[in-house]
Coordinates of C-alpha atoms in Angstrom, one line a residue:
M1 CA 135.0 113.4 211.8
K2 CA 133.2 116.1 211.2
D3 CA 134.7 119.4 210.7
R4 CA 133.2 120.9 213.9
Y5 CA 135.1 118.6 216.4
L6 CA 138.8 119.4 214.5
F7 CA 141.0 121.2 216.1
K8 CA 144.6 122.0 214.5
A9 CA 148.0 123.3 216.4
K10 CA 151.3 123.4 215.7
L11 CA 153.4 120.8 216.9
I12 CA 156.9 120.7 218.7
N13 CA 158.3 120.6 215.3
E14 CA 156.6 123.5 213.9
I15 CA 154.6 121.6 211.7
W16 CA 150.4 122.5 211.3
E17 CA 148.7 119.2 212.3
T18 CA 144.6 118.8 212.1
G19 CA 142.6 115.7 214.3
L20 CA 141.2 115.3 217.6
L21 CA 142.6 116.9 220.6
T22 CA 143.4 115.1 223.1
R23 CA 145.1 115.8 227.1
K24 CA 147.4 113.5 228.9
G25 CA 148.6 115.5 232.1
N26 CA 149.4 118.5 231.5
R27 CA 150.4 117.9 227.9
L28 CA 148.1 118.3 224.8
F29 CA 148.2 116.0 221.9
I30 CA 146.7 116.1 217.9
S31 CA 145.5 112.7 216.8
T32 CA 144.5 112.1 213.2
Q33 CA 142.6 109.4 213.9
P34 CA 140.0 108.8 217.0
G35 CA 141.5 106.1 219.6
A36 CA 145.0 106.5 217.3
Q37 CA 147.5 105.2 219.5
F38 CA 150.2 107.5 217.8
M39 CA 149.4 111.2 218.8
C40 CA 151.7 113.8 217.9
E41 CA 152.2 116.9 221.1
A42 CA 151.0 120.6 220.2
K43 CA 151.7 123.7 221.0
P44 CA 149.5 124.3 223.6
E45 CA 149.3 128.4 222.6
T46 CA 148.6 127.5 218.9
I47 CA 145.3 125.6 219.4
C48 CA 142.7 126.3 217.1
Q49 CA 139.3 125.3 216.9
C50 CA 137.4 124.6 213.9
T51 CA 134.1 126.8 213.1
G52 CA 133.1 124.1 210.8
L53 CA 132.2 126.8 208.5
R54 CA 134.1 127.4 205.1
D55 CA 135.2 130.9 203.3
K56 CA 134.5 131.2 199.6
N57 CA 137.3 129.5 198.5
D58 CA 136.3 126.8 200.3
S59 CA 138.7 126.3 203.0
L60 CA 137.8 125.8 206.4
I61 CA 137.5 128.9 208.9
W62 CA 139.6 127.9 212.6
E63 CA 139.6 130.3 215.5
N64 CA 142.6 132.5 215.2
D65 CA 142.2 132.6 211.4
I66 CA 143.1 135.9 209.5
I67 CA 140.0 137.4 207.7
E68 CA 139.1 139.6 204.7
V69 CA 135.7 140.8 204.8
P70 CA 134.1 142.3 201.8
G71 CA 133.5 145.9 201.7
E72 CA 135.7 146.3 205.1
D73 CA 139.3 148.2 205.3
G74 CA 142.4 145.7 206.9
F75 CA 141.9 142.0 208.5
F76 CA 139.8 140.3 211.3
A77 CA 141.2 137.9 213.4
L78 CA 139.1 135.5 214.2
D79 CA 138.5 134.8 218.3
W80 CA 136.7 132.7 220.8
D81 CA 134.8 135.2 222.9
E82 CA 134.5 133.5 226.3
D83 CA 131.9 135.8 228.0
T84 CA 129.6 135.2 224.5
A85 CA 130.6 131.6 224.3
K86 CA 130.7 132.7 220.5
F87 CA 133.0 133.2 217.9
V88 CA 133.9 137.1 216.8
M89 CA 136.0 139.3 214.7
N90 CA 138.6 141.9 215.7
G91 CA 140.0 144.3 213.8
N92 CA 140.5 147.6 212.7
G93 CA 139.4 148.8 216.8
L94 CA 136.4 146.9 216.3
V95 CA 134.6 143.5 217.5
V96 CA 132.3 141.8 215.4
D97 CA 130.0 138.8 216.0
F98 CA 131.4 136.4 213.4
D99 CA 127.6 135.4 213.0
N100 CA 127.0 138.9 211.4
Y101 CA 128.3 137.1 208.0
W102 CA 128.2 134.7 205.7
S103 CA 131.1 132.4 206.0
R104 CA 131.1 132.4 202.3
E105 CA 131.5 135.8 201.9
V106 CA 134.8 135.7 203.8
E107 CA 138.1 134.9 202.9
V108 CA 140.9 133.6 205.4
V109 CA 144.1 134.9 204.6
G110 CA 146.6 133.7 206.7
N111 CA 146.0 133.3 210.7
K112 CA 147.9 135.1 213.7
F113 CA 150.8 132.7 214.1
D114 CA 152.3 132.9 210.9
N115 CA 151.2 136.3 209.4
S116 CA 150.7 138.4 212.2
E117 CA 152.0 141.6 210.2
L118 CA 148.5 141.3 208.5
L119 CA 146.8 142.4 211.5
E120 CA 149.8 145.5 212.1
R121 CA 148.1 148.5 211.2
E122 CA 149.6 151.7 209.4
E123 CA 149.3 154.2 211.2

């Protein structure tokens, strides 16, 4: 499977799973193999698409990841922007195109679901 076609999501049992995204009726599932009979039900609000890129530690970068950018204070959340059809980074009151940075320069430090406290800014 190519990385850019992967999704990840928290399952009903709160465990993260990575694979292909499938819809059956109004429910979403992650399957780890194409055409697999066994699929795991995903929590829709936690679905993240893979960018197909890797960070400086060779970790895949996903939608909803929290990213540290060299030379910038604070962290940025990686979001999909429907209007421009591209990934953007939100943080410190800024919205920056993700393609302004080399993926190998940034570091994934968490995600919005498990590490939301990283995005809270002390005033």
